[in-house]
Amino acid sequence: MGANLHRPELSQLLRHRPVFHPAYRGWIGAGRRRPALWRLILGVLLCAICYVALLFLVIGGAIGILALLEGAGLQNLLAMPDPGALLDLVPMPLAVLVLLLTFAGMWIGPWLAVSLLHRRGFASLMAAPGRWRWSHAGIGVGIAFGVLAIAVTIDIASGSTLSGASNGTLQEIAISLSAWGWYLIPLIPLTILQTGGEEVLFRGYLQQQLVARCRNPLIWAVLPAFLFGLLHWQGTFGIVYVMITTMFGLAAALITWRTGSLAGAMGLHFGNNFVTFALTNPEELAGQITGSGGVEVSLAALLSGGLFFFLILILVASRWSPFRPARRGG
């Protein structure tokens, strides 16, 4: 029994009736309050509305403020707001920071959904009672940094690019070194906002409400991960993007299953995105976020990145996973 409490095995999850250890059962318990399917459907709709509304509000506000400061009047607002237009009107890298701010809607939507439809507190999405551990977040960040450090080393040694561009050199940051340093300061909290919001929505609200209704991992782990992947469809190799980000979503789902909290998944997601954002040309990054442009990524670069995500998934799923359910209150 003790092994089940502190070393959950993947074989336990793949049984006809998966084994859920106490930390994960405690997290699921919150989702079993008012678990009706109609509440989940309305909750997802509410999350979508909140995200889109905040997207328009933030981007429209940024463009409006810039238009007023430059004395451009209201003509720039008549056809606004849309994410791609931000790239034409707001200077880099400020546009990247504004785009990341739009992900606040992914926090607001689940908060309203659990408060209004499920009648429970927002903290119930984050962890089972007494199970949140900052150490789990630190482990996630460490794994992401370690894997990405290997990837960067291989990129430098092979003369390829982080972004997959075909120019044979590392993609240069299109701003001065000092400006890049100032750019990193707000990038840290805004990356936490972006990655945390995605985890709250997909591994928090969706996974929790689905597992409260169905024990099958195909429903509560694979389905949210696949939906997460679909939102990353981009460019010529859209299906490859989907497969890679789905693998990442599965790794995050397994971390949540092992620990009964979102801390580890949030740490892993933040570590991966922050390094990627910091080392990517802001113009290309903004185009990737909005889906409106940017350097086309090669299939080889995508498959290389997918290999590292696959290794993370194997590590998280294995018996050597560094993630363990924390003792309640300890």
CSV table of C-alpha atoms in Angstrom, one decimal:
chain,number,residue,atom,x,y,z
A,1,MET,CA,0.0,0.0,0.0
A,2,GLY,CA,2.9,2.4,0.9
A,3,ALA,CA,4.3,1.9,-2.6
A,4,ASN,CA,1.0,3.0,-4.1
A,5,LEU,CA,0.9,6.1,-2.0
A,6,HIS,CA,4.4,7.4,-3.0
A,7,ARG,CA,5.4,5.6,-6.2
A,8,PRO,CA,2.4,5.4,-8.5
A,9,GLU,CA,3.1,3.1,-11.4
A,10,LEU,CA,1.9,3.6,-15.0
A,11,SER,CA,0.6,0.0,-14.9
A,12,GLN,CA,-1.9,1.1,-12.2
A,13,LEU,CA,-3.3,3.7,-14.6
A,14,LEU,CA,-3.7,1.2,-17.5
A,15,ARG,CA,-5.8,-1.3,-15.7
A,16,HIS,CA,-9.5,-1.8,-16.5
A,17,ARG,CA,-10.3,0.2,-13.4
A,18,PRO,CA,-7.3,2.6,-13.0
A,19,VAL,CA,-5.8,3.0,-9.5
A,20,PHE,CA,-6.0,6.5,-8.1
A,21,HIS,CA,-3.8,7.2,-5.1
A,22,PRO,CA,-5.1,9.4,-2.2
A,23,ALA,CA,-3.6,12.7,-3.5
A,24,TYR,CA,-5.3,12.3,-6.9
A,25,ARG,CA,-8.6,11.0,-5.4
A,26,GLY,CA,-8.6,14.1,-3.2
A,27,TRP,CA,-8.2,16.3,-6.3
A,28,ILE,CA,-10.9,14.5,-8.2
A,29,GLY,CA,-13.3,14.8,-5.2
A,30,ALA,CA,-13.6,18.5,-5.9
A,31,GLY,CA,-14.7,17.8,-9.4
A,32,ARG,CA,-17.4,15.4,-8.2
A,33,ARG,CA,-19.3,18.3,-6.7
A,34,ARG,CA,-22.0,19.1,-9.3
A,35,PRO,CA,-20.4,17.0,-12.1
A,36,ALA,CA,-23.3,17.1,-14.5
A,37,LEU,CA,-22.3,17.1,-18.1
A,38,TRP,CA,-24.4,20.2,-18.9
A,39,ARG,CA,-22.4,22.2,-16.3
A,40,LEU,CA,-19.1,21.1,-18.0
A,41,ILE,CA,-20.4,22.1,-21.4
A,42,LEU,CA,-21.5,25.5,-20.2
A,43,GLY,CA,-18.2,25.9,-18.3
A,44,VAL,CA,-16.2,25.2,-21.4
A,45,LEU,CA,-18.3,27.7,-23.3
A,46,LEU,CA,-17.8,30.3,-20.5
A,47,CYS,CA,-14.1,29.7,-20.7
A,48,ALA,CA,-14.1,30.3,-24.5
A,49,ILE,CA,-16.1,33.5,-24.1
A,50,CYS,CA,-13.8,34.8,-21.4
A,51,TYR,CA,-10.7,34.1,-23.4
A,52,VAL,CA,-12.0,35.7,-26.6
A,53,ALA,CA,-13.4,38.7,-24.7
A,54,LEU,CA,-10.1,39.4,-23.0
A,55,LEU,CA,-8.2,38.9,-26.2
A,56,PHE,CA,-10.3,41.6,-27.9
A,57,LEU,CA,-10.1,43.8,-24.8
A,58,VAL,CA,-6.3,43.7,-24.3
A,59,ILE,CA,-5.4,43.9,-28.0
A,60,GLY,CA,-8.0,46.6,-28.7
A,61,GLY,CA,-6.8,48.5,-25.6
A,62,ALA,CA,-3.2,48.3,-26.6
A,63,ILE,CA,-3.9,49.5,-30.1
A,64,GLY,CA,-6.2,52.3,-28.9
A,65,ILE,CA,-3.6,53.6,-26.4
A,66,LEU,CA,-0.9,53.5,-29.1
A,67,ALA,CA,-3.2,55.3,-31.6
A,68,LEU,CA,-4.0,58.0,-29.1
A,69,LEU,CA,-0.4,58.5,-28.1
A,70,GLU,CA,0.6,58.8,-31.7
A,71,GLY,CA,-2.4,61.1,-32.5
A,72,ALA,CA,-3.7,58.6,-35.1
A,73,GLY,CA,-7.3,59.1,-34.1
A,74,LEU,CA,-9.8,56.3,-34.2
A,75,GLN,CA,-9.3,55.0,-37.7
A,76,ASN,CA,-7.0,52.2,-36.5
A,77,LEU,CA,-9.7,51.0,-34.1
A,78,LEU,CA,-12.5,50.7,-36.7
A,79,ALA,CA,-11.2,47.4,-38.1
A,80,MET,CA,-9.8,46.2,-34.8
A,81,PRO,CA,-9.0,44.4,-32.8
A,82,ASP,CA,-7.5,41.2,-34.2
A,83,PRO,CA,-4.3,39.5,-33.1
A,84,GLY,CA,-2.5,39.9,-36.4
A,85,ALA,CA,-3.1,43.6,-36.6
A,86,LEU,CA,-1.2,44.1,-33.4
A,87,LEU,CA,2.0,43.1,-35.2
A,88,ASP,CA,1.6,46.0,-37.6
A,89,LEU,CA,0.9,48.7,-35.0
A,90,VAL,CA,2.7,47.8,-31.8
A,91,PRO,CA,6.5,47.7,-31.8
A,92,MET,CA,8.4,44.6,-30.9
A,93,PRO,CA,8.9,43.1,-28.4
A,94,LEU,CA,6.0,45.0,-26.7
A,95,ALA,CA,3.6,43.1,-29.0
A,96,VAL,CA,4.8,39.8,-27.6
A,97,LEU,CA,4.1,40.9,-24.0
A,98,VAL,CA,0.7,42.2,-24.9
A,99,LEU,CA,-0.2,38.9,-26.6
A,100,LEU,CA,0.9,37.0,-23.5
A,101,LEU,CA,-1.3,39.2,-21.4
A,102,THR,CA,-4.4,38.0,-23.4
A,103,PHE,CA,-4.0,34.5,-21.7
A,104,ALA,CA,-5.4,36.0,-18.5
A,105,GLY,CA,-8.7,34.9,-19.9
A,106,MET,CA,-7.7,31.3,-19.4
A,107,TRP,CA,-7.6,32.0,-15.6
A,108,ILE,CA,-10.8,34.0,-15.5
A,109,GLY,CA,-12.9,31.5,-17.4
A,110,PRO,CA,-12.2,28.5,-15.2
A,111,TRP,CA,-12.6,30.7,-12.1
A,112,LEU,CA,-16.0,31.8,-13.1
A,113,ALA,CA,-17.0,28.3,-14.2
A,114,VAL,CA,-16.2,26.6,-10.9
A,115,SER,CA,-17.6,29.5,-8.9
A,116,LEU,CA,-20.9,29.9,-10.8
A,117,LEU,CA,-21.6,26.4,-12.2
A,118,HIS,CA,-19.9,24.1,-9.7
A,119,ARG,CA,-20.1,26.2,-6.6
A,120,ARG,CA,-16.6,25.7,-5.3
A,121,GLY,CA,-13.4,27.6,-4.8
A,122,PHE,CA,-10.7,28.3,-7.5
A,123,ALA,CA,-8.1,26.6,-5.2
A,124,SER,CA,-9.8,23.3,-5.8
A,125,LEU,CA,-8.6,23.4,-9.4
A,126,MET,CA,-4.9,23.8,-8.3
A,127,ALA,CA,-4.4,20.9,-5.9
A,128,ALA,CA,-6.0,18.5,-3.5
A,129,PRO,CA,-6.2,19.9,0.0
A,130,GLY,CA,-2.7,20.1,1.5
A,131,ARG,CA,-1.0,18.7,-1.6
A,132,TRP,CA,0.4,21.8,-3.4
A,133,ARG,CA,4.2,21.8,-3.3
A,134,TRP,CA,6.4,24.4,-4.8
A,135,SER,CA,9.1,21.7,-5.0
A,136,HIS,CA,7.0,20.0,-7.7
A,137,ALA,CA,7.0,23.2,-9.7
A,138,GLY,CA,10.8,23.5,-9.3
A,139,ILE,CA,11.2,19.9,-10.5
A,140,GLY,CA,9.2,20.7,-13.6
A,141,VAL,CA,11.2,23.8,-14.4
A,142,GLY,CA,14.4,21.8,-13.8
A,143,ILE,CA,13.4,19.1,-16.3
A,144,ALA,CA,12.4,21.6,-18.9
A,145,PHE,CA,15.6,23.6,-18.5
A,146,GLY,CA,17.8,20.4,-18.6
A,147,VAL,CA,16.1,19.1,-21.7
A,148,LEU,CA,16.2,22.4,-23.5
A,149,ALA,CA,19.9,22.9,-22.5
A,150,ILE,CA,20.7,19.6,-24.3
A,151,ALA,CA,18.6,20.8,-27.3
A,152,VAL,CA,20.4,24.1,-27.5
A,153,THR,CA,23.8,22.4,-27.3
A,154,ILE,CA,22.9,20.1,-30.1
A,155,ASP,CA,21.6,23.0,-32.2
A,156,ILE,CA,24.8,25.0,-31.7
A,157,ALA,CA,27.0,22.0,-32.4
A,158,SER,CA,25.1,21.1,-35.6
A,159,GLY,CA,24.7,24.7,-36.8
A,160,SER,CA,20.9,24.4,-37.0
A,161,THR,CA,18.4,26.7,-35.5
A,162,LEU,CA,16.1,26.9,-32.5
A,163,SER,CA,13.3,28.0,-34.7
A,164,GLY,CA,14.0,25.7,-37.6
A,165,ALA,CA,14.8,28.5,-40.0
A,166,SER,CA,16.8,27.5,-43.0
A,167,ASN,CA,19.6,30.1,-42.7
A,168,GLY,CA,22.0,27.7,-40.9
A,169,THR,CA,22.6,29.9,-37.9
A,170,LEU,CA,20.9,30.5,-34.6
A,171,GLN,CA,18.0,32.9,-34.9
A,172,GLU,CA,19.2,36.3,-33.7
A,173,ILE,CA,17.3,38.3,-31.2
A,174,ALA,CA,16.2,41.4,-33.1
A,175,ILE,CA,16.8,43.8,-30.2
A,176,SER,CA,19.9,45.0,-28.4
A,177,LEU,CA,21.3,43.0,-25.5
A,178,SER,CA,20.3,45.6,-22.9
A,179,ALA,CA,16.8,45.8,-24.4
A,180,TRP,CA,16.6,42.0,-24.4
A,181,GLY,CA,17.5,42.1,-20.6
A,182,TRP,CA,14.6,44.5,-19.9
A,183,TYR,CA,12.4,42.4,-22.1
A,184,LEU,CA,13.0,39.3,-19.9
A,185,ILE,CA,11.8,41.0,-16.7
A,186,PRO,CA,8.1,41.3,-17.7
A,187,LEU,CA,8.5,38.1,-19.8
A,188,ILE,CA,8.8,36.0,-16.6
A,189,PRO,CA,5.5,36.9,-15.0
A,190,LEU,CA,3.7,37.0,-18.4
A,191,THR,CA,5.0,33.5,-19.3
A,192,ILE,CA,3.7,32.3,-15.9
A,193,LEU,CA,0.4,33.9,-16.8
A,194,GLN,CA,0.3,32.2,-20.2
A,195,THR,CA,1.5,28.7,-19.2
A,196,GLY,CA,-0.4,28.7,-15.9
A,197,GLY,CA,-3.6,29.7,-17.6
A,198,GLU,CA,-3.3,26.8,-20.1
A,199,GLU,CA,-2.7,24.4,-17.3
A,200,VAL,CA,-5.6,25.7,-15.3
A,201,LEU,CA,-7.9,25.3,-18.2
A,202,PHE,CA,-6.8,22.0,-19.8
A,203,ARG,CA,-5.2,20.0,-16.8
A,204,GLY,CA,-7.3,21.8,-14.2
A,205,TYR,CA,-10.8,22.4,-15.2
A,206,LEU,CA,-11.2,20.0,-18.2
A,207,GLN,CA,-9.2,17.0,-16.7
A,208,GLN,CA,-10.7,17.4,-13.3
A,209,GLN,CA,-14.3,17.5,-14.5
A,210,LEU,CA,-13.8,14.7,-17.0
A,211,VAL,CA,-12.1,12.3,-14.5
A,212,ALA,CA,-14.9,13.0,-12.1
A,213,ARG,CA,-17.3,11.4,-14.6
A,214,CYS,CA,-15.2,8.8,-16.2
A,215,ARG,CA,-12.1,6.8,-15.0
A,216,ASN,CA,-10.9,5.9,-18.5
A,217,PRO,CA,-7.6,7.8,-19.2
A,218,LEU,CA,-8.5,8.1,-22.9
A,219,ILE,CA,-11.2,10.5,-21.7
A,220,TRP,CA,-9.6,12.5,-18.9
A,221,ALA,CA,-6.0,12.5,-20.0
A,222,VAL,CA,-5.8,12.0,-23.8
A,223,LEU,CA,-8.8,14.1,-24.8
A,224,PRO,CA,-7.7,17.3,-23.1
A,225,ALA,CA,-4.2,16.8,-24.3
A,226,PHE,CA,-5.4,16.4,-27.9
A,227,LEU,CA,-7.6,19.5,-27.6
A,228,PHE,CA,-4.6,21.4,-26.3
A,229,GLY,CA,-2.6,20.1,-29.3
A,230,LEU,CA,-5.3,21.2,-31.7
A,231,LEU,CA,-5.0,24.8,-30.6
A,232,HIS,CA,-1.3,24.7,-31.6
A,233,TRP,CA,-2.1,23.8,-35.3
A,234,GLN,CA,0.2,26.0,-37.3
A,235,GLY,CA,2.0,26.1,-40.6
A,236,THR,CA,2.7,23.5,-43.2
A,237,PHE,CA,3.2,20.7,-40.7
A,238,GLY,CA,0.2,21.4,-38.6
A,239,ILE,CA,-0.5,17.8,-37.7
A,240,VAL,CA,3.1,17.4,-36.4
A,241,TYR,CA,2.6,20.4,-34.2
A,242,VAL,CA,-0.5,18.8,-32.9
A,243,MET,CA,1.2,15.5,-32.1
A,244,ILE,CA,4.1,17.2,-30.4
A,245,THR,CA,2.0,19.4,-28.2
A,246,THR,CA,-0.4,16.5,-27.4
A,247,MET,CA,2.6,14.6,-26.1
A,248,PHE,CA,3.4,17.6,-23.9
A,249,GLY,CA,-0.2,17.7,-22.7
A,250,LEU,CA,0.0,13.9,-21.8
A,251,ALA,CA,3.2,14.5,-19.8
A,252,ALA,CA,1.4,17.3,-17.9
A,253,ALA,CA,-1.7,15.1,-17.3
A,254,LEU,CA,0.5,12.3,-15.9
A,255,ILE,CA,2.3,14.7,-13.6
A,256,THR,CA,-1.1,15.9,-12.3
A,257,TRP,CA,-2.1,12.2,-11.8
A,258,ARG,CA,1.0,11.4,-9.9
A,259,THR,CA,0.9,14.5,-7.6
A,260,GLY,CA,-2.7,15.5,-7.3
A,261,SER,CA,-1.8,19.1,-8.2
A,262,LEU,CA,-1.0,21.3,-11.1
A,263,ALA,CA,2.3,22.5,-9.6
A,264,GLY,CA,4.6,20.2,-11.5
A,265,ALA,CA,2.8,20.6,-14.8
A,266,MET,CA,2.9,24.4,-14.4
A,267,GLY,CA,6.6,24.3,-13.7
A,268,LEU,CA,7.3,22.1,-16.7
A,269,HIS,CA,5.2,24.3,-19.0
A,270,PHE,CA,6.8,27.5,-17.7
A,271,GLY,CA,10.3,26.2,-18.1
A,272,ASN,CA,9.8,25.0,-21.6
A,273,ASN,CA,8.0,28.2,-22.8
A,274,PHE,CA,10.2,30.7,-21.1
A,275,VAL,CA,13.4,29.4,-22.6
A,276,THR,CA,11.7,29.2,-26.0
A,277,PHE,CA,10.3,32.7,-25.7
A,278,ALA,CA,13.6,34.2,-24.5
A,279,LEU,CA,15.6,32.7,-27.4
A,280,THR,CA,13.2,33.3,-30.2
A,281,ASN,CA,13.2,36.5,-32.3
A,282,PRO,CA,10.2,38.5,-31.0
A,283,GLU,CA,8.8,39.1,-34.5
A,284,GLU,CA,8.8,35.4,-35.2
A,285,LEU,CA,7.4,34.6,-31.8
A,286,ALA,CA,4.5,37.1,-32.1
A,287,GLY,CA,3.7,35.6,-35.5
A,288,GLN,CA,3.6,32.1,-34.0
A,289,ILE,CA,1.4,33.1,-31.1
A,290,THR,CA,-1.1,34.8,-33.5
A,291,GLY,CA,-0.8,32.3,-36.3
A,292,SER,CA,-0.3,35.2,-38.7
A,293,GLY,CA,3.3,34.6,-39.8
A,294,GLY,CA,6.8,34.0,-38.8
A,295,VAL,CA,9.6,31.8,-40.1
A,296,GLU,CA,8.4,28.5,-41.4
A,297,VAL,CA,9.7,25.7,-39.2
A,298,SER,CA,11.4,22.7,-40.9
A,299,LEU,CA,10.0,19.2,-40.4
A,300,ALA,CA,13.4,18.1,-39.2
A,301,ALA,CA,13.4,20.8,-36.5
A,302,LEU,CA,9.9,19.9,-35.4
A,303,LEU,CA,10.7,16.2,-35.2
A,304,SER,CA,13.8,17.0,-33.2
A,305,GLY,CA,11.7,19.0,-30.7
A,306,GLY,CA,9.2,16.3,-30.6
A,307,LEU,CA,11.9,13.8,-29.7
A,308,PHE,CA,12.7,15.8,-26.6
A,309,PHE,CA,9.0,16.1,-25.6
A,310,PHE,CA,8.8,12.3,-26.1
A,311,LEU,CA,11.7,11.8,-23.7
A,312,ILE,CA,10.0,14.1,-21.1
A,313,LEU,CA,6.8,12.0,-21.5
A,314,ILE,CA,8.8,8.7,-21.0
A,315,LEU,CA,10.5,10.1,-17.9
A,316,VAL,CA,7.3,11.4,-16.3
A,317,ALA,CA,5.5,8.1,-17.0
A,318,SER,CA,8.4,5.8,-15.8
A,319,ARG,CA,8.9,4.4,-12.4
A,320,TRP,CA,11.9,6.8,-12.1
A,321,SER,CA,9.7,9.8,-12.4
A,322,PRO,CA,10.9,12.5,-9.9
A,323,PHE,CA,7.2,13.4,-9.2
A,324,ARG,CA,5.7,11.8,-6.1
A,325,PRO,CA,2.4,12.6,-4.4
A,326,ALA,CA,3.1,14.8,-1.3
A,327,ARG,CA,1.9,13.8,2.1
A,328,ARG,CA,-1.1,15.9,3.1
A,329,GLY,CA,0.0,18.8,5.1
A,330,GLY,CA,3.6,17.6,5.2
